[in-house]
Amino acid sequence: MGEAVELEVGGRTVRLSSPDKVFFPERGFTKLDLARYYASVAPGILRALRDRPTTLERYPDGVGGEWFYQKRAPKGMPDWIPTAHITFPSGRSADEMCPTEEAAVVWAAQYGTLTFHPWPVRATDVDHPDELRIDLDPQPGTDYADAVRAAGELRAVLDEFGGLRGWPKTSGGRGLHVFVPIAPRWTFTQVRRAAIAVGREMERRMPEQVTIKWWKEERGERIFLDYNQTARDRTIASAYSVRPRPHAPVSAPLRWEEVGAAHPRDFDLATMPARFAELGDVHADMDDHAYSLDELLELARRDEHDHGLGDLPYPPEYPKMPGEPKRVQPSRARREPSP
């Protein structure tokens, strides 16, 4: 695997063992390639992770090996990497890695971290998100082009309800993510309610193209706006994260004018460093903004009052939530006998 090497990142020295271990056999990318990639985009990914409790998606033996999510801070983590104490829906809690320096990302790469999953909160207030995250997830029969069309309408919806601005990025797969920086005034439940309001408005405008149906059997060939990605402990891969697919794609921040012209396969471990060197972090100004959810929450109130549209199902691992409808897929519910 080669002798250990040392990388200088942000004024710190990070030791990398087994630098020649192949992590992406299809492309031949090694652990050293992964670490150098993260060093090359360090200012950008740190902007996405800074002060956020972060779950690590680790592949110690590369994309072909076993993997796991590291929610608790790894043992032996340097004392210069702080942690944040977070509480899960189950009521259990943990101290998660909370990057504040560029070297923390490369340190995590040493342990096979491909993808970083930051919470939408800062360490100073872990109960009030400062980002509304919209996940446009293509379902079977749809692709990135369909997500692009949905993103165009999403941009209009955000602007109409509060003058909100979203920052788009590829998911690293076929989908798109749009992040809206918000003031940390609302709970996870309220932010999720705002996401549901966005999804319902999108359904009204694009009923044949967009859905927020939780059950897969109801989604059809449409883009699923995954409102549950705003629930507590549900996270989305950060900008610049490498995704665990054979060709080593990355989640690429985009400018709105690039959304339709770009394609997810344009951005990978080999191509992103040159883009970053040329353009820098195209989402660098996100932290200069903090929008209000008041108008989206008013839309949610009207949906409930005028149309009887209340809450939607949570993910299966969550405790039953107040006001949540029956958490049973429709086809199964139809088969169950009446009480």
XYZ file of C-alpha atoms in Angstrom, residues 119-320:
202
model
C -26.759 18.595 9.681
C -28.601 21.784 8.638
C -27.686 23.392 11.962
C -24.663 25.015 13.606
C -23.017 23.847 16.794
C -24.233 26.970 18.586
C -27.907 26.039 18.053
C -28.488 22.416 17.121
C -32.291 22.577 17.361
C -32.959 25.323 14.820
C -31.911 24.679 11.209
C -30.269 27.461 9.242
C -30.884 25.818 5.862
C -34.018 24.679 4.061
C -32.844 21.797 1.871
C -34.873 20.661 -1.117
C -34.045 17.266 -2.634
C -35.312 16.692 -6.191
C -35.033 12.930 -6.587
C -35.692 11.365 -10.032
C -37.843 8.254 -9.846
C -37.614 5.324 -12.286
C -38.454 6.570 -15.761
C -37.109 10.065 -15.092
C -33.624 11.516 -15.182
C -31.527 14.617 -14.567
C -33.288 16.564 -17.349
C -36.585 16.112 -15.510
C -34.983 17.314 -12.285
C -33.735 20.388 -14.164
C -37.262 21.252 -15.302
C -38.546 20.846 -11.765
C -35.717 23.012 -10.423
C -36.721 25.834 -12.749
C -40.228 25.878 -11.310
C -38.867 25.460 -7.791
C -36.795 28.584 -8.273
C -39.969 30.496 -9.163
C -41.884 29.102 -6.152
C -39.129 30.097 -3.746
C -39.017 33.606 -5.127
C -42.801 33.995 -5.023
C -43.123 32.906 -1.392
C -40.812 35.215 0.468
C -38.276 36.238 -2.149
C -36.212 33.182 -1.248
C -33.066 32.330 -3.177
C -31.801 28.791 -3.522
C -28.301 27.577 -4.301
C -28.403 24.480 -6.583
C -25.991 21.569 -6.762
C -25.883 18.156 -8.339
C -26.530 15.282 -5.973
C -23.703 13.274 -7.466
C -26.336 10.957 -8.910
C -29.223 11.903 -11.207
C -30.849 14.472 -8.963
C -30.518 18.049 -7.808
C -30.352 19.662 -4.390
C -31.341 23.254 -3.701
C -30.307 24.829 -0.400
C -31.897 27.988 0.987
C -30.089 29.694 3.896
C -32.592 30.709 6.569
C -32.528 32.467 9.905
C -32.278 29.849 12.710
C -35.684 30.735 14.130
C -37.720 27.623 13.320
C -37.702 24.072 14.631
C -37.083 20.983 12.507
C -40.823 20.354 12.498
C -41.561 23.840 11.162
C -38.846 23.655 8.506
C -40.215 20.288 7.377
C -43.679 21.850 7.201
C -42.275 24.583 4.947
C -40.728 21.921 2.694
C -44.084 20.154 2.455
C -45.710 23.457 1.461
C -43.106 23.858 -1.293
C -43.775 20.318 -2.483
C -47.545 20.785 -2.587
C -47.193 24.014 -4.541
C -44.874 22.232 -6.959
C -47.443 19.425 -7.356
C -50.135 21.961 -8.185
C -47.977 23.565 -10.847
C -46.429 20.395 -12.293
C -48.810 17.534 -11.420
C -47.465 15.224 -14.124
C -43.826 15.953 -13.352
C -43.493 16.379 -9.558
C -44.795 14.468 -6.540
C -44.406 14.493 -2.761
C -46.056 11.085 -2.343
C -44.084 9.287 0.346
C -44.987 5.779 -0.821
C -43.034 4.666 -3.877
C -46.040 2.853 -5.322
C -47.781 6.236 -5.708
C -44.962 8.300 -7.203
C -45.013 7.151 -10.806
C -42.537 8.547 -13.323
C -42.130 11.878 -11.592
C -39.562 13.836 -9.615
C -40.001 13.145 -5.928
C -39.529 16.189 -3.715
C -38.298 14.444 -0.585
C -39.714 16.606 2.192
C -38.441 14.188 4.833
C -34.865 15.228 4.132
C -35.712 18.168 6.387
C -36.596 15.923 9.351
C -34.235 15.768 12.316
C -31.220 13.503 11.694
C -31.895 13.274 7.941
C -29.001 14.773 6.038
C -27.967 15.467 2.452
C -24.465 14.999 1.065
C -22.485 18.210 1.275
C -21.274 20.222 -1.665
C -17.977 18.796 -2.985
C -18.547 15.423 -1.320
C -17.388 12.405 -3.299
C -20.192 9.915 -3.879
C -19.700 6.137 -3.614
C -20.169 5.225 -7.253
C -17.606 3.551 -9.531
C -16.749 6.691 -11.523
C -16.146 8.806 -8.372
C -18.680 11.593 -8.993
C -18.908 14.589 -6.696
C -21.798 16.762 -5.559
C -21.102 19.893 -7.569
C -22.289 23.386 -6.620
C -23.755 25.165 -9.645
C -24.800 28.633 -10.654
C -28.399 28.751 -11.821
C -27.375 29.440 -15.408
C -25.384 26.192 -15.381
C -28.166 23.920 -14.148
C -29.594 23.111 -17.568
C -26.292 23.017 -19.416
C -24.329 20.888 -16.961
C -24.650 17.157 -16.363
C -23.777 15.260 -13.175
C -21.140 13.184 -14.967
C -19.238 16.387 -15.736
C -18.085 16.544 -12.127
C -15.874 13.960 -10.505
C -12.767 13.516 -8.425
C -10.579 14.292 -11.453
C -12.445 17.261 -12.967
C -13.636 19.244 -9.952
C -10.168 20.468 -8.825
C -9.650 22.309 -12.124
C -13.129 23.859 -11.934
C -12.501 24.939 -8.359
C -9.114 26.417 -9.261
C -10.750 28.444 -12.031
C -14.035 29.514 -10.401
C -13.540 29.016 -6.690
C -16.585 28.143 -4.607
C -19.598 29.304 -6.605
C -21.682 29.037 -3.409
C -19.286 31.166 -1.370
C -21.911 33.840 -0.681
C -24.515 31.514 0.868
C -23.570 32.470 4.405
C -24.215 36.141 3.603
C -27.961 35.441 3.519
C -30.595 34.305 6.009
C -34.135 34.220 4.640
C -37.499 33.982 6.392
C -39.901 31.029 6.187
C -42.903 33.123 7.195
C -44.570 33.078 3.778
C -44.033 29.356 3.238
C -45.458 28.620 6.674
C -48.445 30.817 5.848
C -48.868 28.771 2.662
C -48.788 25.622 4.809
C -51.440 27.124 7.101
C -53.692 27.884 4.128
C -53.197 24.382 2.724
C -54.387 22.957 6.013
C -57.216 25.425 6.676
C -58.597 25.746 3.154
C -57.833 22.325 1.681
C -57.531 20.003 4.683
C -53.929 19.192 3.827
C -52.190 18.302 7.065
C -49.010 16.448 7.865
C -47.440 13.645 5.810
C -45.758 10.399 6.900
C -42.357 10.439 8.544
C -39.638 7.864 7.783
C -40.242 4.439 9.351
C -37.567 4.736 12.031
C -39.191 7.831 13.557
C -41.571 7.677 16.522
C -45.177 8.451 15.719
